[in-house]
XYZ file of C-alpha atoms in Angstrom:
330
model
C -29.684 151.208 129.076
C -33.282 152.147 128.290
C -34.232 154.521 125.508
C -35.846 157.067 127.908
C -32.736 157.175 130.041
C -30.539 157.731 127.005
C -32.693 160.647 125.854
C -32.949 162.172 129.321
C -31.007 165.386 129.679
C -28.646 166.047 132.587
C -30.998 168.670 134.013
C -33.859 166.113 134.119
C -31.784 163.293 135.556
C -32.641 161.958 139.031
C -30.716 163.637 141.839
C -28.856 160.477 142.820
C -27.152 160.529 139.413
C -25.992 164.132 139.895
C -25.109 163.836 143.550
C -21.317 163.911 142.985
C -21.195 161.589 145.985
C -17.822 160.368 147.207
C -18.920 156.864 148.306
C -21.699 154.305 148.095
C -23.613 152.797 145.179
C -23.836 155.013 142.124
C -26.067 153.976 139.201
C -24.329 155.985 136.511
C -20.954 157.689 137.192
C -20.881 159.184 133.680
C -24.169 161.046 134.178
C -23.001 161.987 137.648
C -19.932 163.556 136.029
C -22.132 165.685 133.747
C -22.419 163.678 130.519
C -26.007 164.189 129.389
C -26.419 161.219 127.054
C -23.773 158.645 127.995
C -23.570 155.226 126.337
C -23.519 152.068 128.425
C -20.709 151.941 130.980
C -17.953 149.605 129.778
C -15.074 147.871 131.530
C -12.909 144.800 131.910
C -13.624 141.358 133.369
C -10.396 139.485 133.883
C -10.857 135.724 134.336
C -7.566 134.720 135.983
C -8.435 131.023 135.782
C -7.637 131.034 132.052
C -4.706 133.476 132.109
C -1.546 131.782 130.739
C 0.859 134.573 131.601
C 1.844 135.229 127.973
C 2.120 139.023 128.517
C 0.456 139.773 125.177
C -1.663 142.342 127.010
C 1.406 144.113 128.355
C 3.001 144.279 124.917
C -0.192 145.396 123.160
C -0.770 148.130 125.749
C 2.765 149.481 125.362
C 2.657 149.371 121.592
C -0.716 151.064 121.153
C -0.260 153.714 123.863
C 3.474 154.304 123.211
C 4.288 153.521 126.824
C 8.048 153.646 127.484
C 10.016 150.619 128.691
C 9.313 149.647 132.257
C 12.892 149.905 133.475
C 15.859 149.669 131.139
C 15.719 148.835 127.472
C 16.055 145.128 128.407
C 14.526 144.625 131.895
C 15.743 141.584 133.833
C 13.549 139.071 135.672
C 12.955 140.090 139.224
C 14.313 136.856 140.621
C 11.139 135.780 142.374
C 9.164 134.550 139.357
C 8.791 135.113 135.595
C 7.534 138.589 136.361
C 9.717 141.307 134.906
C 7.282 144.195 135.444
C 6.768 143.992 139.202
C 3.838 146.360 139.582
C 1.577 148.809 137.888
C 3.276 152.162 137.286
C 3.435 155.126 134.941
C 5.277 152.893 132.474
C 3.365 149.670 133.150
C -0.374 150.099 132.575
C -0.802 146.314 132.525
C 1.018 144.002 134.901
C 0.883 140.184 134.637
C 1.452 138.693 138.081
C 2.971 135.234 138.493
C 2.274 133.513 141.820
C 3.830 130.115 142.470
C 2.032 128.098 145.117
C 2.818 124.782 146.754
C -0.283 122.569 146.674
C -0.428 119.785 149.259
C -0.958 116.295 147.898
C -4.393 114.708 148.432
C -5.246 112.474 151.351
C -4.101 108.886 151.342
C -0.839 109.703 149.614
C -2.605 110.495 146.328
C -2.260 113.778 144.490
C -5.199 116.113 144.804
C -7.746 115.620 142.028
C -7.339 118.078 139.195
C -10.167 120.498 138.575
C -11.226 121.334 135.031
C -10.966 125.120 134.663
C -12.170 125.077 131.047
C -8.707 125.188 129.494
C -7.889 123.054 126.434
C -6.584 119.606 127.464
C -4.017 117.399 125.701
C -5.220 114.223 123.997
C -5.776 111.231 126.371
C -2.685 109.421 125.048
C -0.450 112.347 125.995
C -2.117 112.693 129.441
C -1.445 109.005 130.091
C 2.252 109.541 129.461
C 2.449 112.423 131.955
C 5.072 111.787 134.696
C 3.752 110.916 138.138
C 4.452 113.066 141.163
C 7.743 112.355 142.864
C 7.459 110.680 146.284
C 7.624 112.857 149.329
C 9.879 112.481 152.357
C 7.199 110.414 154.168
C 6.838 108.010 151.237
C 3.591 109.623 150.033
C 3.098 111.841 147.027
C 5.068 115.076 147.052
C 3.543 118.504 147.036
C 2.422 119.854 143.701
C 2.908 123.369 142.286
C 0.363 125.619 140.683
C 0.779 128.955 139.040
C -1.726 131.735 139.610
C -1.446 134.334 136.904
C -3.422 137.503 136.573
C -3.226 140.618 134.383
C -3.744 143.618 136.683
C -4.863 147.031 135.467
C -6.412 150.285 136.678
C -9.802 149.549 138.238
C -11.627 152.642 136.822
C -13.518 152.898 140.105
C -17.073 154.097 140.398
C -15.784 156.483 143.064
C -12.288 157.413 141.960
C -10.277 159.187 144.638
C -7.591 160.117 142.115
C -10.170 162.131 140.239
C -11.507 163.737 143.438
C -8.091 165.130 144.513
C -6.793 166.299 141.112
C -6.471 170.120 141.324
C -6.136 170.814 137.603
C -8.851 168.603 136.128
C -6.252 166.466 134.366
C -8.158 163.407 135.603
C -11.679 163.248 134.234
C -14.605 160.816 133.916
C -15.367 159.854 130.308
C -18.788 159.243 128.834
C -18.044 155.483 129.121
C -17.635 155.710 132.899
C -13.841 155.269 132.724
C -11.194 157.547 134.295
C -8.505 159.099 132.084
C -5.476 161.353 132.695
C -5.033 164.219 130.249
C -1.260 164.438 130.216
C -1.155 167.937 128.726
C -3.046 169.282 131.812
C -1.289 167.267 134.502
C 1.055 169.492 136.562
C 2.842 166.624 138.264
C 1.564 167.427 141.800
C 1.268 163.722 142.564
C -1.861 164.006 144.746
C -3.503 161.182 142.822
C -0.769 158.677 143.640
C -1.449 158.240 147.393
C -5.200 158.727 146.792
C -5.485 155.517 144.779
C -6.317 152.558 147.103
C -4.803 150.102 144.578
C -1.439 151.778 143.968
C -2.147 152.074 140.245
C -0.920 155.537 139.319
C 2.731 156.579 139.115
C 4.907 159.479 137.859
C 7.576 159.259 135.191
C 10.784 160.461 136.761
C 12.052 162.054 133.560
C 8.709 163.661 132.841
C 7.133 164.466 136.224
C 3.569 163.799 135.124
C 1.216 160.997 136.199
C 0.125 158.237 133.848
C -2.143 155.180 134.017
C -4.425 152.969 131.928
C -6.984 154.941 129.862
C -8.939 151.845 128.863
C -7.875 152.890 125.354
C -10.217 155.854 125.306
C -9.107 156.718 121.779
C -10.030 153.222 120.521
C -13.454 153.261 122.222
C -14.424 156.339 120.270
C -13.742 154.464 117.045
C -15.762 151.422 118.064
C -12.672 149.318 118.863
C -11.861 147.172 121.875
C -8.925 148.116 124.086
C -5.637 146.780 122.773
C -5.003 144.407 125.686
C -8.386 142.679 125.323
C -7.860 142.333 121.575
C -4.465 140.717 122.064
C -5.448 138.238 124.854
C -5.314 134.736 123.257
C -7.422 132.924 125.950
C -10.102 135.601 126.404
C -8.928 136.019 129.977
C -9.344 139.791 129.514
C -12.950 140.446 128.413
C -14.258 143.874 127.439
C -17.861 145.049 127.122
C -20.815 146.658 128.878
C -20.188 146.394 132.606
C -23.545 144.885 133.557
C -23.185 142.227 130.858
C -19.698 141.407 132.131
C -20.984 141.003 135.682
C -23.596 138.533 134.527
C -20.968 136.610 132.579
C -18.630 136.611 135.578
C -21.315 135.288 137.899
C -22.095 132.473 135.460
C -18.413 131.582 135.223
C -18.011 131.633 139.013
C -20.987 129.296 139.387
C -19.483 126.837 136.903
C -16.174 126.837 138.754
C -17.927 126.210 142.087
C -19.868 123.332 140.556
C -16.559 121.934 139.252
C -15.110 121.909 142.758
C -13.081 125.162 142.773
C -14.629 126.444 145.975
C -11.946 129.118 146.501
C -12.890 130.982 143.274
C -14.336 134.429 143.968
C -15.089 137.753 142.231
C -13.144 140.822 143.183
C -14.354 144.359 142.455
C -17.686 143.310 140.939
C -19.870 144.397 143.869
C -21.398 147.901 143.459
C -21.745 147.999 147.226
C -18.069 147.709 148.027
C -15.722 150.429 149.233
C -15.237 152.026 145.762
C -18.833 151.569 144.565
C -17.763 148.684 142.330
C -14.845 148.690 139.892
C -14.963 149.203 136.143
C -12.282 146.495 135.933
C -12.942 143.461 138.074
C -11.481 139.990 138.443
C -12.270 136.331 139.007
C -9.601 135.094 141.452
C -8.633 131.586 142.541
C -7.329 132.657 145.955
C -7.427 135.521 148.417
C -6.891 138.996 146.910
C -3.711 139.466 148.939
C -2.113 136.544 147.075
C -2.352 138.577 143.890
C -1.132 141.764 145.552
C -4.596 143.302 145.738
C -6.024 145.000 148.886
C -8.656 142.752 150.515
C -11.176 145.513 151.297
C -10.373 148.674 149.299
C -12.140 151.913 150.232
C -12.108 155.166 148.299
C -9.660 157.321 150.200
C -11.767 160.500 149.838
C -14.868 158.939 151.411
C -14.570 160.844 154.693
C -13.677 164.250 153.200
C -17.114 165.808 153.859
C -16.976 164.829 157.515
C -13.380 166.019 157.796
C -14.298 169.453 156.349
C -17.363 169.689 158.593
C -15.270 168.960 161.679
C -12.617 171.402 160.496
C -15.230 174.127 160.012
C -16.703 173.388 163.446
C -13.270 173.573 165.038
C -12.558 176.857 163.266
C -15.897 178.245 164.436
C -15.244 177.240 168.047
C -11.752 178.805 167.902
C -13.151 182.020 166.450
C -15.844 182.143 169.118
C -13.251 181.595 171.834
C -11.052 184.393 170.477
C -14.040 186.716 170.249
C -15.135 185.830 173.783
C -11.649 186.480 175.139
C -11.410 189.812 173.323
C -14.854 190.945 174.508
C -14.101 189.753 178.042
C -10.988 191.930 178.185
C -12.947 194.953 177.102
């Protein structure tokens, strides 16, 4: 952020920053929300290629934010994987997904060549002692298995539909560009829940109010990183200025492509996408649907201006028809 932009008041800011637009690219959502001197926008970059599924982020999030247990005091595994959270909810602001995939063996009966994802490797002597793949039914090498793990979180969208539909102002845009729920103002109407294209927000049944990730707003004000990023042992969850994170993510993606991981892709990093770019974006090793993410999310309030215009037009036509009928009778 340049010095002149930091010192620029809200009244002097360019109109595109104060447009309160519901869709499309938006240079600075914090200024658009009325913060006159916002700091750099911050967010998360989650590199799923180095996630080990340890759940340290889930635990740190719950401990710092005093988030209640997800289900019972001792939740059971879901039966489909090592996942015992299942999804993001009012009581799960971080969710580590475990996706088990069958990987076909390489051509010629040989296992597919391993790709270096940048993770620490065992010493050569230990690698040499690794068991070989069991033979398949056709006499060739059997299929392999790979785990795709990813820590999901609220996307803190540039255009946040949850914020647009909130009638009480409980949801607000912070000076860091993030979206936070003020629980003491939330009336439990639940409008924000269907408005979110990612299914992030939920209500606590015993409470009635909506809750989600705040990107540790209280820690940011004290110069601290969010608890989940601090606890991540592999730096899979990276926190910092959003533009810097995007540059880092593009460099990481390029390295993976050069290493042969052609299926690697960024998700939510494009400011031109359906939510104007996410404040929390991901590097994925497969299609978004594999991780339970919508392939092409769009802010659900994007068409509200057109809807209201058409409604007003319809109301005007109906009023004119009633007036014409009344005058015709006279």
